[in-house]
mmCIF file of C-alpha atoms in Angstrom:
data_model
loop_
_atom_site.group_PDB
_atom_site.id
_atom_site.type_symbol
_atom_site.label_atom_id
_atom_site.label_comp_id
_atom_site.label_asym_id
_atom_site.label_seq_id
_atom_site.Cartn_x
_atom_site.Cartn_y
_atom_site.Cartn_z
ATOM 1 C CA UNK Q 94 -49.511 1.114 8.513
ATOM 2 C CA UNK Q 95 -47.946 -1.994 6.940
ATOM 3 C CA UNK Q 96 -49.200 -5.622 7.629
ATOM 4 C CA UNK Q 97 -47.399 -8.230 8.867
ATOM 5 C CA UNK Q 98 -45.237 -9.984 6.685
ATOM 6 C CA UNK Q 99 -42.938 -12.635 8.276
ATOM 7 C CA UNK Q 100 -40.842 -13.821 4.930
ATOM 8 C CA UNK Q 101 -41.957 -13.073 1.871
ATOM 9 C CA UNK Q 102 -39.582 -14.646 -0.393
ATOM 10 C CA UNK Q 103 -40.823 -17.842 -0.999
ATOM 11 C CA UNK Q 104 -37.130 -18.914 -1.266
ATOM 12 C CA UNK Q 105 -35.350 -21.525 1.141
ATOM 13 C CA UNK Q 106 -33.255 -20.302 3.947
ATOM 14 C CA UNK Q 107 -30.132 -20.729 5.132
ATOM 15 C CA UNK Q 108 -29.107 -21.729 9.051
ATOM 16 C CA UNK Q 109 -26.611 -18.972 10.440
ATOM 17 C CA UNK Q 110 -25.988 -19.314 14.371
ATOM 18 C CA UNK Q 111 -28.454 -17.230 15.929
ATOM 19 C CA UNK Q 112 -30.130 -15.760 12.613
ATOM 20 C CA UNK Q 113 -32.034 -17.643 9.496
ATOM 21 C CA UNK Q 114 -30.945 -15.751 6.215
ATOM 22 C CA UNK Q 115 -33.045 -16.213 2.822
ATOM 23 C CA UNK Q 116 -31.052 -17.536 -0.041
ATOM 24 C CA UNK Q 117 -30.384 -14.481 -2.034
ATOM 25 C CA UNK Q 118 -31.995 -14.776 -5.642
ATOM 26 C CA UNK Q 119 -32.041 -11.306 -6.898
ATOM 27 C CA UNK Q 120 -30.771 -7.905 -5.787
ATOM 28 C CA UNK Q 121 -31.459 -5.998 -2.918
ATOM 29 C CA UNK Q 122 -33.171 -2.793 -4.789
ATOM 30 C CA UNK Q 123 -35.867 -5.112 -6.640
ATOM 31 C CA UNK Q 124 -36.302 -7.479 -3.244
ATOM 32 C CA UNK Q 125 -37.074 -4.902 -1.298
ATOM 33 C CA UNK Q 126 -39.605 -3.215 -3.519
ATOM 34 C CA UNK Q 127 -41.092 -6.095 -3.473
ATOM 35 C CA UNK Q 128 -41.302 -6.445 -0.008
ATOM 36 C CA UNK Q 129 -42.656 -2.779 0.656
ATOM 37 C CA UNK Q 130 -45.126 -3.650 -2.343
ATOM 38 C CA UNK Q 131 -46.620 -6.380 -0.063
ATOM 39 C CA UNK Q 132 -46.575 -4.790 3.010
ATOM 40 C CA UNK Q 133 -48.642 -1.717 1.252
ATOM 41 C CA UNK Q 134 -45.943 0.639 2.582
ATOM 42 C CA UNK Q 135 -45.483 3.556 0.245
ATOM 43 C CA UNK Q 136 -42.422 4.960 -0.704
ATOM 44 C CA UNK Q 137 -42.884 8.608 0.940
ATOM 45 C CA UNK Q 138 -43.091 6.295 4.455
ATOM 46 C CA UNK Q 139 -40.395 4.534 3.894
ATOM 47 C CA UNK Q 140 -38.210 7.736 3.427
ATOM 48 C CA UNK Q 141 -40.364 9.285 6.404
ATOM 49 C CA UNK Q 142 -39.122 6.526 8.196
ATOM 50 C CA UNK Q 143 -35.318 6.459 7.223
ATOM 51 C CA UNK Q 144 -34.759 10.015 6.758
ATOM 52 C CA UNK Q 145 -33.798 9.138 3.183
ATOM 53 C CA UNK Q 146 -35.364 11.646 0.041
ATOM 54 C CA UNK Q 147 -38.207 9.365 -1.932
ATOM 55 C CA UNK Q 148 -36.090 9.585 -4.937
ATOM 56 C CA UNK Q 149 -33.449 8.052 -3.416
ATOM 57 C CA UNK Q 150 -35.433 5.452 -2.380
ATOM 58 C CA UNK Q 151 -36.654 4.896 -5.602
ATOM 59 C CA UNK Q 152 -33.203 4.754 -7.407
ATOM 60 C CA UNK Q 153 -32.364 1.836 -4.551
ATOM 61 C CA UNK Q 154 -35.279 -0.065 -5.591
ATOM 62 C CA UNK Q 155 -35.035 0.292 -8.915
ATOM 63 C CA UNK Q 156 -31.329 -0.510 -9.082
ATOM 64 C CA UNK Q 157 -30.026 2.814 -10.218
ATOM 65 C CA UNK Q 158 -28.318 3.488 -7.515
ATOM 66 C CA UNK Q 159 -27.364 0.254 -5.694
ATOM 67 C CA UNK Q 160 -25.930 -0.362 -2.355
ATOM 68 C CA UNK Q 161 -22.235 -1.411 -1.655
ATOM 69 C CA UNK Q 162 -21.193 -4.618 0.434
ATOM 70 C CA UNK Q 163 -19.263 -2.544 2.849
ATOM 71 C CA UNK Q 164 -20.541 -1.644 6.193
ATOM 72 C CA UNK Q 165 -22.544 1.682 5.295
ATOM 73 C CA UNK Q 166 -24.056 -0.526 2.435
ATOM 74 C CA UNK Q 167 -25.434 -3.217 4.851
ATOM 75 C CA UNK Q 168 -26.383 -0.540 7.445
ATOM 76 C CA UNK Q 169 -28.884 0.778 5.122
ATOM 77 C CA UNK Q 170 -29.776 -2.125 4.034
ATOM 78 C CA UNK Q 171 -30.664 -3.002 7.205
ATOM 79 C CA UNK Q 172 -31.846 0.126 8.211
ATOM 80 C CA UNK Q 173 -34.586 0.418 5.294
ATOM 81 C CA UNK Q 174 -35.364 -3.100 5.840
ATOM 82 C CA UNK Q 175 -36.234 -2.253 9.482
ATOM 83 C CA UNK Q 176 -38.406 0.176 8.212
ATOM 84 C CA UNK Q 177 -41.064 -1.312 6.370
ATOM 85 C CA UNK Q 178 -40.792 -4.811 9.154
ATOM 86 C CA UNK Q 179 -38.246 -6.688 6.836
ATOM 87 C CA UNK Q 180 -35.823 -9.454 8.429
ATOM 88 C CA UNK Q 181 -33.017 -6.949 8.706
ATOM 89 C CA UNK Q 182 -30.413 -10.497 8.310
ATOM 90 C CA UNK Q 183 -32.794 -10.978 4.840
ATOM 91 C CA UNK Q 184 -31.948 -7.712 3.307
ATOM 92 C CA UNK Q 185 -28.190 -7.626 3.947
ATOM 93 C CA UNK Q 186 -28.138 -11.356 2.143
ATOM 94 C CA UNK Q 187 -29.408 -9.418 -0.669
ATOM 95 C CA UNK Q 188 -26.363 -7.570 -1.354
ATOM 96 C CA UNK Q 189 -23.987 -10.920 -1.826
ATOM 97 C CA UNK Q 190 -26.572 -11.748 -4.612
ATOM 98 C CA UNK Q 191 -25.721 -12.555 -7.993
ATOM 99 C CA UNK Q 192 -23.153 -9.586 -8.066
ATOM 100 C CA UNK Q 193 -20.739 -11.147 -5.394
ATOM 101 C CA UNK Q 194 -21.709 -14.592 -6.426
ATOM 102 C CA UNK Q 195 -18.666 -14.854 -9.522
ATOM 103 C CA UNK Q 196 -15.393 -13.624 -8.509
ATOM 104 C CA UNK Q 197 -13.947 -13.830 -12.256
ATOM 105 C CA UNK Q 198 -13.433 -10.866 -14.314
ATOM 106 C CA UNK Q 199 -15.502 -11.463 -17.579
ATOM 107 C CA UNK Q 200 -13.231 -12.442 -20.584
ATOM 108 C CA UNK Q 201 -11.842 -15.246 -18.009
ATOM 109 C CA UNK Q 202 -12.646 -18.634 -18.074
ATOM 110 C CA UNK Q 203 -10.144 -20.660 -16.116
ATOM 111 C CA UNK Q 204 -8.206 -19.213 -12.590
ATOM 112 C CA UNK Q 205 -4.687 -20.383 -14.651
ATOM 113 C CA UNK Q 206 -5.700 -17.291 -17.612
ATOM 114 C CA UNK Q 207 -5.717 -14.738 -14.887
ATOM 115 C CA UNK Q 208 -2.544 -15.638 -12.990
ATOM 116 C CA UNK Q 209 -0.892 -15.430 -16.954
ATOM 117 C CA UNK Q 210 -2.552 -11.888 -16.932
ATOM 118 C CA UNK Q 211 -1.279 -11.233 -13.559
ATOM 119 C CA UNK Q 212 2.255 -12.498 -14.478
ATOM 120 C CA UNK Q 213 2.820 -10.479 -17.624
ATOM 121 C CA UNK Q 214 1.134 -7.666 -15.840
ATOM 122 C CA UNK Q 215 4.327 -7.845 -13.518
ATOM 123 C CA UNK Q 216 6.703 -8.785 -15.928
ATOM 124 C CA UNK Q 217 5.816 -5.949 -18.069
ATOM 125 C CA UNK Q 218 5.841 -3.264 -14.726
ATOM 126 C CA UNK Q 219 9.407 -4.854 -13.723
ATOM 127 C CA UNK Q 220 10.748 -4.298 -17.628
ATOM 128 C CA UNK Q 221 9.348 -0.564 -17.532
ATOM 129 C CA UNK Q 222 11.400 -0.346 -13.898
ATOM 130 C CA UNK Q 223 14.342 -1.853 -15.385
ATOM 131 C CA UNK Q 224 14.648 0.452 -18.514
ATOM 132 C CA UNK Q 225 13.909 3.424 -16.367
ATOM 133 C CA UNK Q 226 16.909 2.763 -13.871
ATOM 134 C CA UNK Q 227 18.936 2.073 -16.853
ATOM 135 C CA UNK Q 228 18.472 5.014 -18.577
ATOM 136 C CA UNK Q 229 18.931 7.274 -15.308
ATOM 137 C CA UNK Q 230 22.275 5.136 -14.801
ATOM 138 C CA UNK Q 231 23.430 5.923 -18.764
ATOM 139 C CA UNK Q 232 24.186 9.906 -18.029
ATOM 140 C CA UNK Q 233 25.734 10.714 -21.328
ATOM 141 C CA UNK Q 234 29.472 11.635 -21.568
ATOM 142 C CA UNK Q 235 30.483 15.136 -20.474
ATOM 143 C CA UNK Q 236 33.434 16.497 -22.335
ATOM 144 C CA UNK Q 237 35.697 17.348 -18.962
ATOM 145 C CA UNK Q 238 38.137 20.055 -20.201
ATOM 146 C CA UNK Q 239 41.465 19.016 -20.395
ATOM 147 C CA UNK Q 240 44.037 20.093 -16.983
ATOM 148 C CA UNK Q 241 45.656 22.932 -17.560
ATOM 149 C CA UNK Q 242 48.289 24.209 -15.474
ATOM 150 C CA UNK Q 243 48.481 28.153 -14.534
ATOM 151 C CA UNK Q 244 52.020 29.058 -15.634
ATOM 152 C CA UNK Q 245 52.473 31.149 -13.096
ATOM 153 C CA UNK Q 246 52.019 28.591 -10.287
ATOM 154 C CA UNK Q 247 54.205 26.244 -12.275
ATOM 155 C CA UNK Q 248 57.233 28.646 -11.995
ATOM 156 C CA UNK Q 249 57.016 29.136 -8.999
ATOM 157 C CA UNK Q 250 57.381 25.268 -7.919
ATOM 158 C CA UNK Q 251 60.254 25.140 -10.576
ATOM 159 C CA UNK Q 252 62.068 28.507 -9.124
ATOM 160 C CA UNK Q 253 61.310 27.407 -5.088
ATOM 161 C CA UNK Q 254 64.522 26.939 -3.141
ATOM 162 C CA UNK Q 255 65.061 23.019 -2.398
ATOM 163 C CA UNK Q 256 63.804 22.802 1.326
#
């Protein structure tokens, strides 16, 4: 099979209680390549081993189709890692990498531009709900027809006896 590797990364690590997690310093797809490269594990094991197609495989290694930071993301991660005798911890540090790393939206350069975004955002959202209640309060004018009195009914209140 595979030799064995026990870090491969050449990168420092990281004390977590109970685990020792590289320092991410590149995505998870290219890492673990990388890592299966080393270990002279082929792709068709790897999805042997995982249960995963080999093209799949290949688009997670080559970054086409990257994993997610929520739990089925780290799973796999995990789970593909355990495959080819990875630190499991290792590869699920790999997906905070340089992706999670900046919070900002690009465009941004200080926190105080995108609260201003954020408050026009719900200045302009409370000025659309404004105008719309506005215009559902200004019902245009109907024309009510004027009262008219049956004639009928109005003799006979005139020509009724005094009770």
């Amino acid at each position: 099979m595979g030799q064995e590797v026990e870090r491969v990364s050449g990168r420092a690590s990281l004390n977590v209680p109970g685990a020792v997690v590289a320092v991410p310093d590149e995505e998870f797809g290219p890492w673990f390549a990388r890592q299966r490269v080393v270990r002279g594990i082929s792709v068709y094991f790897v999805a042997a081993r995982t249960r995963l197609t080999p093209g799949r495989v290949e688009a997670i290694e080559s970054g086409q189709e990257p994993l997610s930071f929520d739990g089925q993301g780290r799973a796999l991660a995990r789970h593909l890692a355990d495959a080819i005798g990875a630190d499991p911890q290792e590869a699920a540090a790999h997906l905070i990498g340089p992706r999670r790393r900046s919070r900002r939206l690009p465009g941004f350069s200080s926190p105080w531009t995108l609260w201003g975004v954020r408050a026009v955002a719900v200045l302009l959202v409370s000025a659309v709900f404004w105008l719309f209640g506005a215009w559902l309060l200004a019902a245009p004018e109907q024309e009510h027809p004027s009262l008219v009195y049956r004639n009928d009914y109005i003799h006979k209140l005139l020509d009724a006896p005094d009770r």
